[in-house]
Coordinates of C-alpha atoms and ligand atoms in Angstrom, one line a residue:
M1042 CA 35.6 8.6 -2.2
M1043 CA 34.4 5.3 -3.7
V1044 CA 32.8 5.6 -7.0
C1045 CA 29.8 3.4 -7.5
E1046 CA 28.2 2.2 -10.8
Y1047 CA 25.2 4.2 -11.6
K1048 CA 22.0 2.0 -11.5
P1049 CA 18.9 3.6 -12.8
G1050 CA 16.0 3.1 -10.2
L1051 CA 18.8 2.2 -7.8
E1052 CA 18.3 -1.5 -8.8
G1053 CA 20.2 -3.9 -6.4
I1054 CA 21.5 -1.1 -4.4
P1055 CA 20.9 -1.4 -0.7
A1056 CA 19.4 1.6 0.8
A1057 CA 19.3 0.7 4.5
Q1058 CA 19.8 -2.1 6.9
S1059 CA 16.6 -3.5 8.0
S1060 CA 15.3 -6.3 10.2
I1061 CA 11.5 -5.7 9.3
S1062 CA 10.8 -7.9 6.3
Y1063 CA 12.6 -10.2 3.9
V1064 CA 12.0 -11.2 0.3
D1065 CA 13.5 -14.1 -1.7
G1066 CA 12.4 -13.2 -5.1
Q1067 CA 13.7 -16.4 -6.7
K1068 CA 11.9 -18.6 -4.4
G1069 CA 8.8 -16.5 -3.8
I1070 CA 9.3 -16.0 -0.1
L1071 CA 8.1 -13.1 2.0
E1072 CA 8.6 -12.9 5.7
Y1073 CA 7.7 -10.1 8.2
R1074 CA 10.2 -10.3 11.2
G1075 CA 11.1 -13.8 10.2
I1076 CA 7.6 -15.1 10.0
R1077 CA 6.4 -16.5 6.7
I1078 CA 3.5 -14.5 5.1
E1079 CA 1.5 -17.5 4.6
E1080 CA 1.4 -18.3 8.2
L1081 CA 0.4 -14.6 9.3
A1082 CA -2.3 -14.7 6.7
E1083 CA -3.7 -17.7 8.1
K1084 CA -3.3 -17.2 11.9
S1085 CA -2.8 -13.4 12.6
T1086 CA -4.8 -10.2 12.3
F1087 CA -3.7 -7.1 10.7
L1088 CA -3.3 -5.2 13.9
E1089 CA -1.3 -8.0 15.6
T1090 CA 0.9 -8.1 12.3
A1091 CA 1.3 -4.2 12.5
Y1092 CA 2.5 -4.6 16.2
L1093 CA 4.9 -7.3 15.1
L1094 CA 6.3 -5.2 12.4
I1095 CA 6.7 -2.0 14.4
W1096 CA 7.8 -3.4 17.8
G1097 CA 9.7 -6.5 16.4
E1098 CA 8.0 -9.3 18.3
L1099 CA 4.4 -10.8 18.3
P1100 CA 2.5 -9.2 21.2
S1101 CA 1.4 -11.0 24.3
K1102 CA -2.3 -11.3 24.9
E1103 CA -2.1 -8.2 27.1
E1104 CA 0.0 -6.2 24.8
L1105 CA -2.3 -6.9 21.9
E1106 CA -5.4 -6.1 23.8
A1107 CA -3.8 -2.8 24.9
F1108 CA -2.9 -1.9 21.3
E1109 CA -6.3 -2.7 20.1
H1110 CA -7.9 -0.8 22.6
E1111 CA -5.8 2.3 21.9
V1112 CA -6.3 2.1 18.2
R1113 CA -10.2 1.6 18.8
Y1114 CA -10.3 4.8 20.9
H1115 CA -8.4 6.9 18.5
R1116 CA -10.5 6.3 15.4
R1117 CA -12.5 9.5 15.3
I1118 CA -11.1 12.3 13.2
K1119 CA -11.1 15.8 14.3
Y1120 CA -14.1 17.9 13.0
R1121 CA -11.7 20.4 11.4
I1122 CA -10.1 17.6 9.5
R1123 CA -13.6 16.5 8.3
D1124 CA -14.6 20.0 7.5
M1125 CA -11.4 20.5 5.5
M1126 CA -12.2 17.2 3.5
K1127 CA -15.7 18.5 2.8
C1128 CA -14.0 21.3 0.7
F1129 CA -12.1 18.8 -1.4
P1130 CA -13.4 18.5 -5.0
E1131 CA -15.4 15.4 -5.2
S1132 CA -13.8 14.6 -8.5
G1133 CA -10.4 14.7 -6.9
H1134 CA -8.6 11.2 -6.4
P1135 CA -9.0 9.8 -2.9
M1136 CA -5.4 9.2 -2.7
D1137 CA -4.8 13.0 -3.0
A1138 CA -7.4 13.6 -0.4
L1139 CA -5.7 11.0 1.9
Q1140 CA -2.3 12.6 1.4
A1141 CA -3.6 16.1 2.3
S1142 CA -5.4 14.7 5.2
A1143 CA -2.5 12.8 6.6
A1144 CA -0.3 16.0 6.3
A1145 CA -3.1 18.2 7.8
L1146 CA -3.0 15.8 10.9
G1147 CA 0.5 17.0 11.6
L1148 CA -0.9 20.5 12.2
F1149 CA -2.7 19.2 15.4
Y1150 CA 0.5 17.4 16.8
S1151 CA 3.3 19.8 16.0
L1152 CA 5.4 18.9 19.1
R1153 CA 8.1 16.6 17.8
D1154 CA 9.6 14.4 20.4
L1155 CA 11.2 11.8 18.3
H1156 CA 13.3 10.1 21.1
N1157 CA 10.4 9.6 23.4
P1158 CA 8.9 6.1 22.9
A1159 CA 5.5 7.4 24.1
Y1160 CA 5.5 9.9 21.4
I1161 CA 6.2 7.2 18.9
R1162 CA 3.6 5.0 20.2
D1163 CA 1.0 7.8 20.1
S1164 CA 1.9 8.8 16.6
V1165 CA 1.6 5.1 15.4
V1166 CA -1.7 4.6 17.1
R1167 CA -3.1 7.8 15.8
L1168 CA -2.0 7.3 12.1
I1169 CA -3.2 3.6 12.0
A1170 CA -6.5 4.4 13.7
T1171 CA -7.5 7.5 11.6
I1172 CA -6.3 6.9 8.1
P1173 CA -9.1 4.3 7.5
T1174 CA -11.7 6.9 9.0
M1175 CA -10.3 9.5 6.6
V1176 CA -10.7 7.2 3.6
A1177 CA -14.3 6.2 4.6
A1178 CA -15.2 9.9 5.3
F1179 CA -14.0 11.1 2.0
Q1180 CA -15.8 8.4 0.3
L1181 CA -19.1 9.3 1.9
M1182 CA -18.7 13.0 1.6
R1183 CA -18.0 13.1 -2.1
K1184 CA -21.3 11.4 -2.4
G1185 CA -22.9 14.2 -0.5
N1186 CA -23.3 12.3 2.7
D1187 CA -22.2 12.8 6.3
P1188 CA -19.3 10.6 7.3
V1189 CA -20.2 7.8 9.5
R1190 CA -18.9 7.5 13.1
P1191 CA -16.6 4.6 13.8
R1192 CA -18.2 1.8 15.9
D1193 CA -16.3 0.8 18.9
D1194 CA -17.8 -2.7 19.0
L1195 CA -16.3 -3.6 15.7
D1196 CA -12.7 -4.7 14.9
Y1197 CA -10.5 -2.9 12.7
S1198 CA -11.4 -4.3 9.3
A1199 CA -15.3 -4.7 10.1
N1200 CA -15.3 -1.1 11.3
F1201 CA -13.7 0.3 8.2
L1202 CA -16.1 -1.7 5.9
Y1203 CA -19.0 -0.6 8.2
M1204 CA -17.8 3.1 7.8
L1205 CA -17.5 2.8 4.0
N1206 CA -20.8 1.1 3.3
E1207 CA -22.9 2.3 6.1
Q1208 CA -23.8 -1.4 7.1
E1209 CA -22.2 -4.1 9.1
P1210 CA -20.1 -6.3 6.8
D1211 CA -20.6 -10.0 6.4
P1212 CA -17.8 -11.7 8.8
L1213 CA -16.3 -13.7 5.9
A1214 CA -15.7 -10.4 3.9
A1215 CA -14.4 -8.7 6.9
R1216 CA -11.9 -11.4 7.8
I1217 CA -10.8 -11.7 4.1
F1218 CA -10.4 -7.8 4.0
D1219 CA -8.3 -8.1 7.0
I1220 CA -6.0 -10.7 5.3
C1221 CA -5.7 -8.3 2.4
L1222 CA -4.3 -5.8 4.8
I1223 CA -1.8 -8.3 6.2
L1224 CA -0.6 -9.0 2.6
H1225 CA -0.1 -5.4 1.8
V1226 CA 1.3 -4.0 5.1
E1227 CA 5.0 -4.3 4.2
H1228 CA 7.5 -5.1 1.5
T1229 CA 11.0 -4.2 2.1
M1230 CA 12.4 -1.3 0.2
N1231 CA 9.7 -0.4 -2.1
A1232 CA 9.3 3.0 -3.6
S1233 CA 7.0 4.3 -0.8
T1234 CA 8.9 2.9 1.8
F1235 CA 12.0 4.5 0.5
S1236 CA 10.3 7.7 0.3
A1237 CA 9.0 7.2 4.0
R1238 CA 12.6 6.6 5.0
V1239 CA 14.2 9.5 3.2
T1240 CA 11.6 11.8 4.7
A1241 CA 12.1 10.3 8.0
S1242 CA 15.8 10.9 7.9
T1243 CA 15.3 14.7 8.0
L1244 CA 13.8 14.2 11.4
T1245 CA 10.5 15.7 10.4
D1246 CA 7.3 14.5 11.9
P1247 CA 5.5 11.1 11.4
Y1248 CA 2.6 12.8 9.5
A1249 CA 4.9 14.2 7.0
V1250 CA 6.7 10.9 6.6
V1251 CA 3.3 9.1 5.9
A1252 CA 2.1 11.9 3.6
S1253 CA 5.1 11.7 1.4
A1254 CA 4.8 7.9 1.4
V1255 CA 1.1 8.0 0.3
G1256 CA 2.1 10.4 -2.6
T1257 CA 4.6 7.8 -3.7
L1258 CA 2.3 4.9 -3.5
G1259 CA -0.2 6.6 -5.8
G1260 CA 1.6 6.0 -9.0
P1261 CA 0.5 3.3 -11.4
L1262 CA 3.9 1.5 -11.3
H1263 CA 3.4 1.1 -7.6
G1264 CA 0.3 1.0 -5.6
G1265 CA -1.8 2.4 -8.4
A1266 CA -1.6 -0.8 -10.4
N1267 CA -4.4 -2.4 -8.7
E1268 CA -6.9 0.2 -10.1
E1269 CA -5.4 -0.3 -13.6
V1270 CA -5.9 -4.1 -13.5
I1271 CA -9.6 -3.6 -13.2
Q1272 CA -9.6 -1.1 -16.0
M1273 CA -7.7 -3.6 -18.0
L1274 CA -10.1 -6.5 -17.2
E1275 CA -12.9 -4.2 -18.2
D1276 CA -11.3 -3.3 -21.4
I1277 CA -10.6 -7.0 -22.3
G1278 CA -14.3 -8.0 -21.6
S1279 CA -14.1 -11.8 -22.4
V1280 CA -11.7 -14.7 -22.2
D1281 CA -11.4 -14.8 -26.0
N1282 CA -9.9 -11.4 -26.1
V1283 CA -7.2 -12.1 -23.8
R1284 CA -4.6 -13.5 -26.1
P1285 CA -5.0 -10.7 -28.7
Y1286 CA -4.8 -8.1 -26.0
I1287 CA -1.6 -9.6 -24.5
Q1288 CA -0.2 -9.9 -28.0
D1289 CA -0.9 -6.4 -28.8
C1290 CA 0.6 -5.2 -25.5
L1291 CA 3.9 -7.2 -26.4
E1292 CA 4.0 -5.7 -29.8
R1293 CA 3.5 -2.1 -28.3
K1294 CA 5.9 -2.9 -25.5
A1295 CA 3.3 -2.0 -23.2
K1296 CA 3.5 -3.1 -19.5
I1297 CA 0.6 -5.6 -18.6
M1298 CA -0.8 -4.3 -15.4
G1299 CA -0.5 -6.5 -12.3
F1300 CA 2.5 -8.5 -13.7
G1301 CA 6.1 -8.3 -13.2
H1302 CA 8.1 -7.1 -10.0
R1303 CA 11.5 -5.7 -9.5
V1304 CA 12.4 -8.5 -6.9
Y1305 CA 10.1 -11.5 -7.6
K1306 CA 11.0 -13.6 -10.8
V1307 CA 8.3 -16.1 -9.7
K1308 CA 4.6 -15.7 -8.8
D1309 CA 4.3 -13.1 -5.9
P1310 CA 3.3 -15.3 -2.8
R1311 CA 0.9 -12.6 -2.0
A1312 CA -0.9 -13.1 -5.3
T1313 CA -1.2 -16.9 -4.6
I1314 CA -2.8 -16.1 -1.2
L1315 CA -5.0 -13.6 -2.8
Q1316 CA -6.2 -15.8 -5.5
K1317 CA -7.3 -18.3 -2.9
L1318 CA -9.3 -15.5 -1.1
V1319 CA -10.9 -14.5 -4.4
E1320 CA -12.0 -18.1 -4.9
Q1321 CA -13.4 -18.1 -1.1
L1322 CA -15.4 -14.9 -1.9
F1323 CA -16.8 -16.2 -5.1
E1324 CA -17.9 -19.3 -3.4
K1325 CA -19.9 -17.5 -1.0
F1326 CA -21.1 -14.4 -3.0
G1327 CA -21.2 -15.5 -6.5
H1328 CA -18.8 -15.8 -9.5
D1329 CA -17.4 -12.8 -11.4
K1330 CA -16.5 -13.3 -15.1
F1331 CA -13.4 -11.2 -14.5
Y1332 CA -11.9 -13.9 -12.6
D1333 CA -12.0 -16.3 -15.7
I1334 CA -10.4 -13.2 -17.7
A1335 CA -7.7 -13.0 -15.0
Q1336 CA -6.9 -16.7 -15.0
E1337 CA -6.6 -16.8 -18.8
M1338 CA -4.2 -13.8 -18.6
E1339 CA -2.1 -15.6 -16.1
R1340 CA -1.9 -18.7 -18.4
V1341 CA -1.1 -16.4 -21.6
V1342 CA 1.4 -14.2 -19.7
E1343 CA 3.3 -17.2 -18.3
E1344 CA 3.4 -18.9 -21.8
K1345 CA 4.8 -15.6 -23.2
L1346 CA 6.9 -14.0 -20.4
A1347 CA 7.8 -16.7 -17.9
S1348 CA 11.5 -16.6 -19.5
K1349 CA 11.6 -13.0 -18.3
G1350 CA 10.4 -13.8 -14.9
I1351 CA 7.2 -12.0 -15.3
Y1352 CA 4.3 -13.5 -13.1
P1353 CA 1.3 -12.0 -11.3
N1354 CA 2.2 -9.6 -8.6
V1355 CA 0.2 -8.5 -5.4
D1356 CA -2.0 -6.1 -7.4
F1357 CA -3.3 -8.5 -9.9
Y1358 CA -5.8 -10.3 -7.8
S1359 CA -6.5 -7.7 -5.0
G1360 CA -8.7 -5.6 -7.2
L1361 CA -11.1 -8.6 -7.9
V1362 CA -11.4 -9.1 -4.1
Y1363 CA -12.3 -5.3 -3.4
R1364 CA -14.5 -5.4 -6.5
K1365 CA -16.6 -8.3 -5.2
M1366 CA -17.0 -6.3 -1.9
G1367 CA -18.5 -3.5 -3.8
I1368 CA -15.7 -1.0 -3.1
P1369 CA -15.1 1.6 -5.9
T1370 CA -12.0 1.1 -8.0
D1371 CA -10.3 4.4 -6.9
L1372 CA -10.4 3.3 -3.4
F1373 CA -8.2 0.2 -4.0
T1374 CA -4.9 2.3 -3.7
P1375 CA -6.0 4.2 -0.5
I1376 CA -6.8 0.7 1.0
F1377 CA -3.2 -0.3 0.2
A1378 CA -2.3 2.9 2.1
I1379 CA -4.4 1.9 5.2
A1380 CA -2.4 -1.3 5.4
R1381 CA 1.1 0.0 4.3
V1382 CA 1.0 2.8 6.8
A1383 CA 2.1 0.4 9.5
G1384 CA 4.8 -0.8 7.4
W1385 CA 6.0 2.9 6.7
L1386 CA 5.9 3.6 10.5
A1387 CA 7.9 0.4 11.3
H1388 CA 10.6 1.9 9.0
W1389 CA 10.2 5.4 10.4
K1390 CA 10.9 4.0 13.9
E1391 CA 14.0 1.9 12.5
Q1392 CA 15.3 4.8 10.6
L1393 CA 15.2 7.0 13.7
A1394 CA 17.1 4.3 15.7
E1395 CA 20.2 4.7 13.6
N1396 CA 19.6 7.8 11.6
R1397 CA 21.8 9.5 9.0
I1398 CA 20.2 11.8 6.6
F1399 CA 19.6 10.5 3.0
R1400 CA 21.9 12.5 0.8
P1401 CA 23.0 10.5 -2.2
T1402 CA 25.1 11.9 -5.2
Q1403 CA 24.4 12.3 -8.8
I1404 CA 26.4 12.0 -12.1
Y1405 CA 26.2 15.6 -13.5
N1406 CA 25.7 15.2 -17.4
G1407 CA 24.9 19.0 -18.1
R1408 CA 27.0 21.9 -19.4
H1409 CA 29.5 24.1 -17.8
E1410 CA 30.7 27.7 -18.0
I1411 CA 27.7 28.9 -20.1
P1412 CA 27.7 32.6 -20.2
Y1413 CA 24.3 34.3 -19.2
A1414 CA 22.4 35.5 -22.1
P1415 CA 20.4 38.7 -21.9
I1416 CA 16.8 38.1 -22.4
E1417 CA 16.7 40.1 -25.7
Q1418 CA 19.3 37.8 -27.1
R1419 CA 17.7 34.5 -26.6
Ligands
CMC1374 N1 4.3 -6.5 -18.8 C1 5.2 -6.8 -19.8 N2 6.5 -6.7 -19.8 C2 6.9 -6.6 -18.6 C3 6.2 -6.1 -17.6 C4 4.8 -6.3 -17.6 N3 4.0 -6.0 -16.6 N4 7.0 -6.0 -16.5 C5 8.3 -6.1 -16.9 N5 8.3 -6.5 -18.3 C6 9.4 -6.7 -19.1 C7 9.9 -5.3 -19.6 O1 9.4 -4.9 -20.8 C8 11.4 -5.7 -19.7 O2 11.7 -6.5 -20.9 P1 13.0 -6.1 -21.8 O3 14.0 -6.5 -20.8 O4 12.7 -7.0 -23.0 O5 13.0 -4.6 -22.1 C9 11.8 -6.5 -18.5 O6 10.5 -7.2 -18.4 C10 12.2 -5.9 -17.2 O7 11.3 -4.8 -17.0 P2 11.5 -3.5 -16.2 O8 10.5 -2.5 -16.4 O9 13.0 -3.1 -16.4 O10 11.4 -3.9 -14.7 P3 11.4 -3.2 -13.5 O11 12.0 -3.9 -12.4 O12 11.8 -1.7 -13.6 O13 9.8 -2.8 -13.1 C11 7.6 -3.1 -12.4 C12 9.0 -3.6 -12.3 C13 6.7 -3.7 -11.4 C14 7.6 -1.5 -12.4 C15 7.1 -3.7 -13.8 O14 7.1 -5.0 -13.9 C16 5.6 -3.0 -14.2 O15 5.6 -1.9 -14.6 N6 4.7 -3.8 -13.9 C17 3.3 -3.4 -14.3 C18 2.8 -2.5 -13.2 C19 2.6 -3.2 -11.9 O16 1.8 -4.1 -11.9 N7 3.0 -2.6 -10.9 C20 2.8 -3.3 -9.5 C21 4.1 -3.7 -8.9 S1 3.9 -4.6 -7.5 C22 3.2 -3.7 -6.3 C23 4.1 -2.6 -6.0 O17 5.3 -2.5 -5.9 O18 3.4 -1.6 -5.6

């Protein structure tokens, strides 16, 4: 058997062959199925991009309409899921609520027919359609309110913002939110996608695949960083405090949230697009001093850490967009999940097409031949 060098975090080790997305970390390029992210952010919608990722090609007008129609009519959640969510502690993190609810959905669809395209399509539609409803329902129920029913006359993002805020969103805000979903939907072999593929490789159901990926996305080194960015901006408080804050992080060898990436060694192209969206939002709805702090951070971090390839990543500016829309900080990562579920499902489908169960090896560095010590001798 070939012996490979051990790489902590599997850095640089291919875990799959995939044609879903591509990153050039040196040039700052991200493509979904070969199409540049900048073009999709300008011209596409979240559901069209989700279709592209999952089925490999942009849909025709009829295909897109059919997909949008199916998603629209599967948005409602079962009352048993809603009642289960009502019992969750309101102090719990919405990512945990989402993980539990996504897994619970599998209880209702236990027939596993992984080789049937109709089963795959139904599962894709159901998960993409219901995850936003679950996120919005938990948000309202933890405030003591009843969840709001989805509105069939609103498109995907506008409907989510409506269910969350109990009022129809401004069209610019809804479009910007939809672009945010496009930017977060897929990103090659990141931790949660890897998790999804490992779970998929056991041939379990797609609800378990998504639940395991949601659990992985929640950590602060992955999707949870967007929450921590806002906390950091609040702690910094003013532009004058930026330089001493960064200096202190560097001295303590603490990571500055929203900066750095395993793959990008230049500014993340998604951060560049998000920054423009922040500016558009602020132009229409008023400025936020946090943006000045963020810009100063970008300048100082570049000055100090550009030599290490540390630049803003996707999480640095996304929080500012959501904050301006009045979305609570602990929903930022569930919103990341609303988008990323389509990417995970594209990987689920790809994994099934040429499946081999993940079973890596390890380098054992423990002891051998140790005699069992009776409890009274320990
Ligand atoms: N602030 C300061 N220094 C950093 C940072 C940072 N945010 N990120 C990396 N470095 C330094 C690190 O200290 C190390 O320096 P040295 O070589 O002198 O020891 C060097 O850069 C390499 O760091 P690493 O931790 O080995 O890099 P990694 O590829 O394992 O980690 C990362 C990538 C994203 C986990 C890391 O950059 C990080 O923790 N960033 C902050 C958290 C964050 O923003 N996460 C969101 C990631 S993007 C979206 C997503 O994937 O979900």
